[in-house]
Amino acid sequence: MSIPLSVLDLAPVSAGSTPQQALRNTVELAQRAEEWGYHRFWLAEHHFAAVASSSSTTLIGLVAAATSRIRVGSGAVQAGHHTAASVVEAFGTIDALYPGRLDLGLGRSGHRRAKFGPSGAGGTAGSTTGGAAGDEVRVRDGVVIPPPFDFGSLAGKERYLAQDRALYQPGAEPVAFTEYVDQVRALLDGTYRTPEGVELHAVPGERARVQLWLFGTSAGESAQLAGRLGLPFAVAYHTVPATALDAVDAYRAAFRPSVELAEPYVVVSADVVVAEDDETARHLASTYGHWVHSIRAEGGAKPVLDPATAPPLSPEQHRVVRDRLLTQFVGSPSTVVERLEALRRATGADELLITSVTHDHKARLASHRLLAEAWGLREAAAA
């Protein structure tokens, strides 16, 4: 039987549309994803961009209310922008009304950085002069591994600094990520103590039936910490494909059995556009590069352009987004399934996390439906 598929959504705003409509689209996608047999529906947190998932925890509650079975969660909470207590209390509140369906994913995004670069899960820093650090593209067991993107000469640095200032309380400094995860775990299991030994209890939140996840993009701290703690791990191949497979290897190497897991559990993300035939899918996906370029080189995601009217990428723009275009999964159901199967084999993924960005919401719905049918999600659920 094929492994489960899940959905990661950002509530992208399309050119000519509104954030309000993007949120309605996300709720509808979650309802259809549940109907089509997807296992989870996760929301990504992004700020000051043309995506409507900035208050992702609020949106998680709305999606949970609009669905009945599918697991709902964060992919991921940007840990640097929230205290551990605020996150546990928020998820505890949703779990109190929709118990046993929540996934609490934590990413290192939002922690202050000594230099600009990818900000953990779903990093948004970029450069107009950056690009692939070399031209070599490797293929591992059928999976494209592009060279790392070079964020060395960030344009619009002032904008990123302004965003940081707007998201942090004056003088606030996020705790180290490992300590942050420890705080979340202690608040959830009722063992939290301040450095002075004072007991604190999250109400609601303590004993909430949420599943804790860590997100990562490389073989660094997040992958190793998830392994040492015996937590499930989500790897963002769709944003940082150059190091995603290294992250999987590091997680497995560090894994120690825990109360949560006896064996490693890995989810790997992929950016996907499926249509009835390859040509149509390529047309629908043709403005994805423009969208990624706006993230990397223009200070944040801009509205998704209409492929019927958008100009082609310039050679310089294409260079900035080349790694993401090479690793997008675009085509007919059979074409995409074949490539996703290669990703599953290369990573040993226990689950694949599908994200899709198109201008036309109906096309995005159709993409997820066609993939679910080709993957056999309903048949697997019925078995």
Short mmCIF file of C-alpha atoms in Angstrom, two decimals:
data_model
loop_
_atom_site.label_atom_id
_atom_site.label_comp_id
_atom_site.label_asym_id
_atom_site.label_seq_id
_atom_site.Cartn_x
_atom_site.Cartn_y
_atom_site.Cartn_z
CA MET A 1 0.00 0.00 0.00
CA SER A 2 1.26 3.50 -0.84
CA ILE A 3 2.32 5.76 1.98
CA PRO A 4 -0.07 8.54 3.15
CA LEU A 5 -0.19 11.93 1.50
CA SER A 6 -0.84 15.14 3.42
CA VAL A 7 -1.29 18.80 2.46
CA LEU A 8 0.73 21.89 3.39
CA ASP A 9 -1.02 25.16 2.59
CA LEU A 10 -0.06 28.84 2.82
CA ALA A 11 -3.40 30.38 1.78
CA PRO A 12 -1.69 32.08 -1.19
CA VAL A 13 -3.30 35.25 -2.49
CA SER A 14 -3.83 35.30 -6.25
CA ALA A 15 -3.36 38.43 -8.34
CA GLY A 16 -6.71 40.20 -8.58
CA SER A 17 -8.06 38.43 -5.49
CA THR A 18 -8.00 39.17 -1.74
CA PRO A 19 -6.68 37.64 1.49
CA GLN A 20 -10.29 37.05 2.53
CA GLN A 21 -10.87 34.87 -0.52
CA ALA A 22 -7.55 33.09 0.03
CA LEU A 23 -8.71 32.06 3.50
CA ARG A 24 -12.01 30.78 2.13
CA ASN A 25 -10.06 28.84 -0.48
CA THR A 26 -7.90 27.25 2.21
CA VAL A 27 -10.91 26.11 4.23
CA GLU A 28 -12.47 24.63 1.09
CA LEU A 29 -9.23 22.86 0.20
CA ALA A 30 -9.08 21.36 3.70
CA GLN A 31 -12.64 20.06 3.39
CA ARG A 32 -11.92 18.53 0.00
CA ALA A 33 -8.60 17.09 1.20
CA GLU A 34 -10.47 15.29 3.97
CA GLU A 35 -12.98 13.99 1.43
CA TRP A 36 -10.22 12.80 -0.93
CA GLY A 37 -8.32 10.85 1.72
CA TYR A 38 -5.38 13.08 2.67
CA HIS A 39 -4.03 12.31 6.13
CA ARG A 40 -3.13 15.78 7.46
CA PHE A 41 -3.71 19.41 6.60
CA TRP A 42 -0.95 21.72 7.79
CA LEU A 43 -0.69 25.51 7.65
CA ALA A 44 2.56 27.40 7.20
CA GLU A 45 3.31 30.62 9.08
CA HIS A 46 4.57 33.54 7.00
CA HIS A 47 4.47 37.28 7.66
CA PHE A 48 4.23 40.50 5.64
CA ALA A 49 3.64 38.66 2.37
CA ALA A 50 0.76 37.88 0.02
CA VAL A 51 -0.14 34.70 1.86
CA ALA A 52 -3.01 34.71 4.33
CA SER A 53 -1.60 32.14 6.79
CA SER A 54 0.25 34.68 8.93
CA SER A 55 -1.89 33.85 11.98
CA SER A 56 -1.52 30.15 11.33
CA THR A 57 -2.75 28.97 14.75
CA THR A 58 -5.99 30.94 14.32
CA LEU A 59 -6.41 29.38 10.89
CA ILE A 60 -5.73 25.91 12.30
CA GLY A 61 -8.67 26.38 14.65
CA LEU A 62 -10.91 27.48 11.79
CA VAL A 63 -9.89 24.51 9.65
CA ALA A 64 -10.42 22.10 12.55
CA ALA A 65 -13.92 23.53 12.99
CA ALA A 66 -14.70 23.11 9.27
CA THR A 67 -13.54 19.46 9.12
CA SER A 68 -14.21 16.37 11.18
CA ARG A 69 -11.52 13.70 10.70
CA ILE A 70 -8.38 14.99 9.03
CA ARG A 71 -5.46 15.89 11.30
CA VAL A 72 -4.75 19.63 11.36
CA GLY A 73 -1.55 21.37 12.37
CA SER A 74 1.32 23.76 11.86
CA GLY A 75 4.01 23.42 9.29
CA ALA A 76 5.54 25.10 11.19
CA VAL A 77 5.15 27.53 14.08
CA GLN A 78 8.02 30.02 13.78
CA ALA A 79 9.42 29.42 17.24
CA GLY A 80 11.33 32.67 17.46
CA HIS A 81 8.14 34.72 17.21
CA HIS A 82 6.16 33.02 19.99
CA THR A 83 6.83 32.02 23.56
CA ALA A 84 6.51 28.34 24.37
CA ALA A 85 3.64 29.13 26.75
CA SER A 86 1.65 31.05 24.13
CA VAL A 87 1.98 28.18 21.64
CA VAL A 88 0.99 25.46 24.10
CA GLU A 89 -1.99 27.47 25.35
CA ALA A 90 -3.17 28.19 21.79
CA PHE A 91 -2.93 24.57 20.68
CA GLY A 92 -4.41 23.44 23.99
CA THR A 93 -7.42 25.67 23.35
CA ILE A 94 -8.06 24.13 19.92
CA ASP A 95 -7.44 20.61 21.23
CA ALA A 96 -10.00 21.17 24.00
CA LEU A 97 -12.69 21.51 21.32
CA TYR A 98 -11.28 19.16 18.66
CA PRO A 99 -9.32 16.63 20.72
CA GLY A 100 -6.74 14.28 19.29
CA ARG A 101 -6.49 15.85 15.83
CA LEU A 102 -3.69 18.42 16.21
CA ASP A 103 -0.08 18.35 15.06
CA LEU A 104 2.17 20.96 16.67
CA GLY A 105 5.07 21.49 14.29
CA LEU A 106 7.94 23.69 15.44
CA GLY A 107 10.58 25.29 13.22
CA ARG A 108 13.60 27.45 13.98
CA SER A 109 12.30 30.27 11.77
CA GLY A 110 12.14 33.59 13.54
CA HIS A 111 15.27 33.15 15.65
CA ARG A 112 17.61 36.07 15.26
CA ARG A 113 20.39 35.38 12.79
CA ALA A 114 23.91 36.72 12.64
CA LYS A 115 23.61 36.85 8.87
CA PHE A 116 20.76 36.67 6.44
CA GLY A 117 19.86 33.31 4.92
CA PRO A 118 17.15 30.67 4.83
CA SER A 119 15.06 31.01 7.98
CA GLY A 120 14.47 27.35 8.82
CA ALA A 121 11.27 25.73 7.58
CA GLY A 122 9.96 27.80 4.72
CA GLY A 123 12.79 30.33 4.79
CA THR A 124 12.03 33.56 2.96
CA ALA A 125 15.32 35.41 2.78
CA GLY A 126 16.68 35.94 -0.73
CA SER A 127 18.93 37.86 -3.06
CA THR A 128 18.62 39.52 -6.41
CA THR A 129 22.22 38.60 -7.15
CA GLY A 130 22.21 35.28 -5.38
CA GLY A 131 21.84 32.02 -7.18
CA ALA A 132 23.00 28.47 -7.23
CA ALA A 133 26.46 28.08 -5.68
CA GLY A 134 27.72 26.38 -8.82
CA ASP A 135 25.94 24.64 -11.67
CA GLU A 136 26.21 20.97 -10.76
CA VAL A 137 22.86 19.24 -10.44
CA ARG A 138 22.97 15.76 -8.95
CA VAL A 139 20.37 13.02 -9.18
CA ARG A 140 20.07 10.58 -6.29
CA ASP A 141 17.88 7.57 -6.96
CA GLY A 142 15.83 9.59 -9.41
CA VAL A 143 15.52 12.69 -7.19
CA VAL A 144 16.97 16.01 -8.34
CA ILE A 145 19.41 17.60 -5.88
CA PRO A 146 20.39 21.06 -7.07
CA PRO A 147 23.36 22.99 -5.73
CA PRO A 148 22.63 25.10 -2.62
CA PHE A 149 21.16 28.51 -3.24
CA ASP A 150 23.55 31.32 -2.38
CA PHE A 151 21.91 33.94 -0.15
CA GLY A 152 25.17 35.83 0.28
CA SER A 153 24.25 39.24 -1.13
CA LEU A 154 20.77 39.90 0.14
CA ALA A 155 18.89 42.74 -1.49
CA GLY A 156 16.30 44.60 0.53
CA LYS A 157 18.07 43.89 3.82
CA GLU A 158 16.31 46.85 5.42
CA ARG A 159 12.94 45.26 4.74
CA TYR A 160 13.90 42.08 6.57
CA LEU A 161 15.21 44.07 9.51
CA ALA A 162 11.93 46.01 9.61
CA GLN A 163 9.97 42.76 9.60
CA ASP A 164 12.03 41.48 12.51
CA ARG A 165 11.42 44.66 14.47
CA ALA A 166 7.67 44.39 13.88
CA LEU A 167 7.51 40.75 15.03
CA TYR A 168 9.60 41.00 18.22
CA GLN A 169 8.78 42.81 21.43
CA PRO A 170 11.42 45.51 22.04
CA GLY A 171 14.45 43.91 23.64
CA ALA A 172 13.07 40.39 23.36
CA GLU A 173 15.51 37.58 22.56
CA PRO A 174 14.28 34.10 21.63
CA VAL A 175 15.68 31.29 23.74
CA ALA A 176 17.84 28.64 22.10
CA PHE A 177 15.75 26.28 19.98
CA THR A 178 16.65 23.20 22.03
CA GLU A 179 15.58 24.98 25.22
CA TYR A 180 12.40 26.15 23.49
CA VAL A 181 11.45 22.59 22.54
CA ASP A 182 12.15 21.45 26.10
CA GLN A 183 9.81 24.17 27.39
CA VAL A 184 7.02 23.11 25.03
CA ARG A 185 7.36 19.47 26.04
CA ALA A 186 7.38 20.31 29.74
CA LEU A 187 4.30 22.53 29.42
CA LEU A 188 2.47 19.79 27.54
CA ASP A 189 3.30 17.04 30.05
CA GLY A 190 2.86 19.16 33.19
CA THR A 191 6.48 19.20 34.38
CA TYR A 192 7.38 22.82 33.61
CA ARG A 193 9.51 24.62 36.18
CA THR A 194 11.05 28.08 35.99
CA PRO A 195 14.81 28.40 36.65
CA GLU A 196 13.82 29.40 40.18
CA GLY A 197 11.87 26.16 40.62
CA VAL A 198 8.36 27.61 40.33
CA GLU A 199 5.75 25.26 38.83
CA LEU A 200 3.65 26.66 36.02
CA HIS A 201 0.72 24.89 34.35
CA ALA A 202 -0.72 25.76 30.93
CA VAL A 203 -4.53 25.98 31.04
CA PRO A 204 -5.60 24.81 28.55
CA GLY A 205 -2.59 23.06 27.09
CA GLU A 206 -1.32 20.72 29.77
CA ARG A 207 -2.04 17.10 28.77
CA ALA A 208 -3.43 18.27 25.43
CA ARG A 209 -3.55 15.43 22.93
CA VAL A 210 -1.30 17.09 20.36
CA GLN A 211 1.50 15.43 18.43
CA LEU A 212 4.77 17.34 18.56
CA TRP A 213 6.87 17.59 15.37
CA LEU A 214 10.11 19.30 14.46
CA PHE A 215 10.74 20.80 11.02
CA GLY A 216 14.07 21.20 9.28
CA THR A 217 15.88 21.76 6.01
CA SER A 218 19.42 20.52 6.69
CA ALA A 219 21.49 18.09 8.74
CA GLY A 220 21.76 20.66 11.54
CA GLU A 221 20.19 21.26 14.92
CA SER A 222 16.54 20.50 14.14
CA ALA A 223 17.22 17.13 12.48
CA GLN A 224 19.56 15.98 15.23
CA LEU A 225 17.30 17.21 18.02
CA ALA A 226 14.24 15.48 16.56
CA GLY A 227 16.25 12.27 16.38
CA ARG A 228 17.62 12.48 19.92
CA LEU A 229 14.17 13.18 21.36
CA GLY A 230 12.50 10.46 19.31
CA LEU A 231 10.06 12.89 17.67
CA PRO A 232 8.64 12.75 14.14
CA PHE A 233 10.50 14.97 11.69
CA ALA A 234 9.29 16.93 8.66
CA VAL A 235 11.80 17.85 5.95
CA ALA A 236 11.21 20.77 3.57
CA TYR A 237 12.46 19.45 0.23
CA HIS A 238 10.14 21.94 -1.46
CA THR A 239 11.99 24.98 -0.08
CA VAL A 240 15.59 23.80 0.37
CA PRO A 241 16.02 20.80 -1.94
CA ALA A 242 19.83 20.94 -1.86
CA THR A 243 20.10 19.71 1.75
CA ALA A 244 16.78 17.99 2.42
CA LEU A 245 18.10 14.46 1.89
CA ASP A 246 21.02 15.22 4.22
CA ALA A 247 18.46 16.25 6.84
CA VAL A 248 16.71 12.89 6.56
CA ASP A 249 20.00 11.03 6.96
CA ALA A 250 21.00 13.11 10.00
CA TYR A 251 17.65 12.56 11.67
CA ARG A 252 17.82 8.80 11.23
CA ALA A 253 21.41 8.67 12.44
CA ALA A 254 20.50 10.58 15.61
CA PHE A 255 17.24 8.79 16.32
CA ARG A 256 16.63 7.25 19.74
CA PRO A 257 13.36 5.41 20.53
CA SER A 258 10.95 7.32 22.76
CA VAL A 259 7.49 7.11 24.25
CA GLU A 260 6.23 8.80 21.07
CA LEU A 261 8.06 6.65 18.52
CA ALA A 262 9.81 3.30 18.45
CA GLU A 263 11.27 4.03 15.00
CA PRO A 264 12.02 7.18 12.99
CA TYR A 265 9.09 8.80 11.21
CA VAL A 266 9.84 11.17 8.34
CA VAL A 267 7.56 13.40 6.29
CA VAL A 268 9.07 14.97 3.17
CA SER A 269 7.46 17.91 1.37
CA ALA A 270 7.09 18.43 -2.37
CA ASP A 271 5.71 21.28 -4.44
CA VAL A 272 3.23 19.75 -6.89
CA VAL A 273 0.98 20.81 -9.76
CA VAL A 274 -1.07 18.07 -11.43
CA ALA A 275 -3.40 18.43 -14.41
CA GLU A 276 -4.97 16.08 -16.93
CA ASP A 277 -1.86 16.26 -19.14
CA ASP A 278 1.73 17.46 -18.86
CA GLU A 279 1.26 20.51 -21.08
CA THR A 280 -1.68 21.86 -19.07
CA ALA A 281 0.16 21.29 -15.80
CA ARG A 282 3.23 23.14 -17.07
CA HIS A 283 1.03 26.08 -18.08
CA LEU A 284 -0.66 26.23 -14.66
CA ALA A 285 2.72 26.06 -12.93
CA SER A 286 4.41 28.60 -15.19
CA THR A 287 4.14 31.50 -12.70
CA TYR A 288 5.50 29.52 -9.75
CA GLY A 289 8.96 30.83 -10.59
CA HIS A 290 7.70 34.41 -10.45
CA TRP A 291 6.24 33.72 -7.01
CA VAL A 292 9.47 32.19 -5.69
CA HIS A 293 11.44 35.08 -7.15
CA SER A 294 9.28 37.54 -5.21
CA ILE A 295 10.05 35.63 -2.01
CA ARG A 296 13.78 35.52 -2.61
CA ALA A 297 14.46 38.82 -4.29
CA GLU A 298 11.56 41.17 -3.64
CA GLY A 299 11.10 41.03 0.12
CA GLY A 300 8.33 38.46 0.38
CA ALA A 301 5.72 36.52 -1.56
CA LYS A 302 3.68 38.63 -3.95
CA PRO A 303 0.26 37.64 -5.34
CA VAL A 304 0.40 34.60 -7.61
CA LEU A 305 0.34 35.77 -11.22
CA ASP A 306 -2.07 34.57 -13.89
CA PRO A 307 -0.16 32.39 -16.37
CA ALA A 308 -2.35 33.68 -19.19
CA THR A 309 -0.94 37.20 -18.86
CA ALA A 310 2.39 36.94 -16.99
CA PRO A 311 5.59 37.55 -18.97
CA PRO A 312 8.23 34.82 -18.95
CA LEU A 313 11.02 34.97 -16.39
CA SER A 314 14.11 36.84 -17.44
CA PRO A 315 17.39 34.88 -17.50
CA GLU A 316 18.46 36.59 -14.25
CA GLN A 317 15.15 35.80 -12.55
CA HIS A 318 15.38 32.20 -13.71
CA ARG A 319 18.86 31.88 -12.23
CA VAL A 320 17.55 33.00 -8.83
CA VAL A 321 14.80 30.33 -8.77
CA ARG A 322 16.44 27.56 -10.83
CA ASP A 323 16.76 25.11 -7.93
CA ARG A 324 13.07 25.42 -7.08
CA LEU A 325 11.94 24.97 -10.68
CA LEU A 326 14.11 21.88 -11.12
CA THR A 327 12.56 20.27 -8.05
CA GLN A 328 8.90 21.11 -8.62
CA PHE A 329 6.70 18.11 -9.47
CA VAL A 330 4.61 19.13 -12.49
CA GLY A 331 2.66 17.03 -14.96
CA SER A 332 -0.10 14.52 -15.51
CA PRO A 333 -1.09 12.21 -12.64
CA SER A 334 1.16 9.42 -13.91
CA THR A 335 4.12 11.77 -14.41
CA VAL A 336 3.88 13.22 -10.90
CA VAL A 337 3.22 9.89 -9.20
CA GLU A 338 6.35 8.44 -10.82
CA ARG A 339 8.48 11.33 -9.54
CA LEU A 340 6.93 11.27 -6.07
CA GLU A 341 7.60 7.56 -5.85
CA ALA A 342 11.25 8.32 -6.59
CA LEU A 343 11.27 10.88 -3.76
CA ARG A 344 9.72 8.32 -1.43
CA ARG A 345 12.32 5.71 -2.33
CA ALA A 346 15.28 8.08 -2.07
CA THR A 347 14.27 9.42 1.34
CA GLY A 348 12.49 6.39 2.77
CA ALA A 349 9.69 8.82 3.64
CA ASP A 350 6.85 7.48 5.75
CA GLU A 351 4.57 10.19 4.37
CA LEU A 352 4.72 12.90 1.69
CA LEU A 353 3.54 16.45 2.28
CA ILE A 354 2.06 18.07 -0.81
CA THR A 355 1.95 21.82 -1.34
CA SER A 356 0.65 23.53 -4.45
CA VAL A 357 0.65 27.15 -5.61
CA THR A 358 -1.39 28.16 -8.66
CA HIS A 359 -3.24 31.32 -9.62
CA ASP A 360 -6.52 29.48 -10.19
CA HIS A 361 -8.04 27.99 -7.04
CA LYS A 362 -10.08 25.51 -9.07
CA ALA A 363 -6.88 24.28 -10.70
CA ARG A 364 -5.32 23.83 -7.26
CA LEU A 365 -8.31 21.81 -6.10
CA ALA A 366 -8.14 19.68 -9.24
CA SER A 367 -4.41 19.12 -8.72
CA HIS A 368 -4.95 17.68 -5.25
CA ARG A 369 -7.93 15.61 -6.40
CA LEU A 370 -6.12 14.11 -9.38
CA LEU A 371 -3.11 13.22 -7.26
CA ALA A 372 -5.29 11.64 -4.56
CA GLU A 373 -7.01 9.49 -7.17
CA ALA A 374 -3.77 8.45 -8.86
CA TRP A 375 -2.14 7.68 -5.50
CA GLY A 376 -5.12 5.59 -4.43
CA LEU A 377 -5.84 7.47 -1.22
CA ARG A 378 -9.50 6.48 -0.98
CA GLU A 379 -8.72 2.85 -1.70
CA ALA A 380 -5.98 2.88 0.93
CA ALA A 381 -8.34 4.42 3.50
CA ALA A 382 -10.99 1.80 2.76
CA ALA A 383 -8.56 -1.13 2.98
#
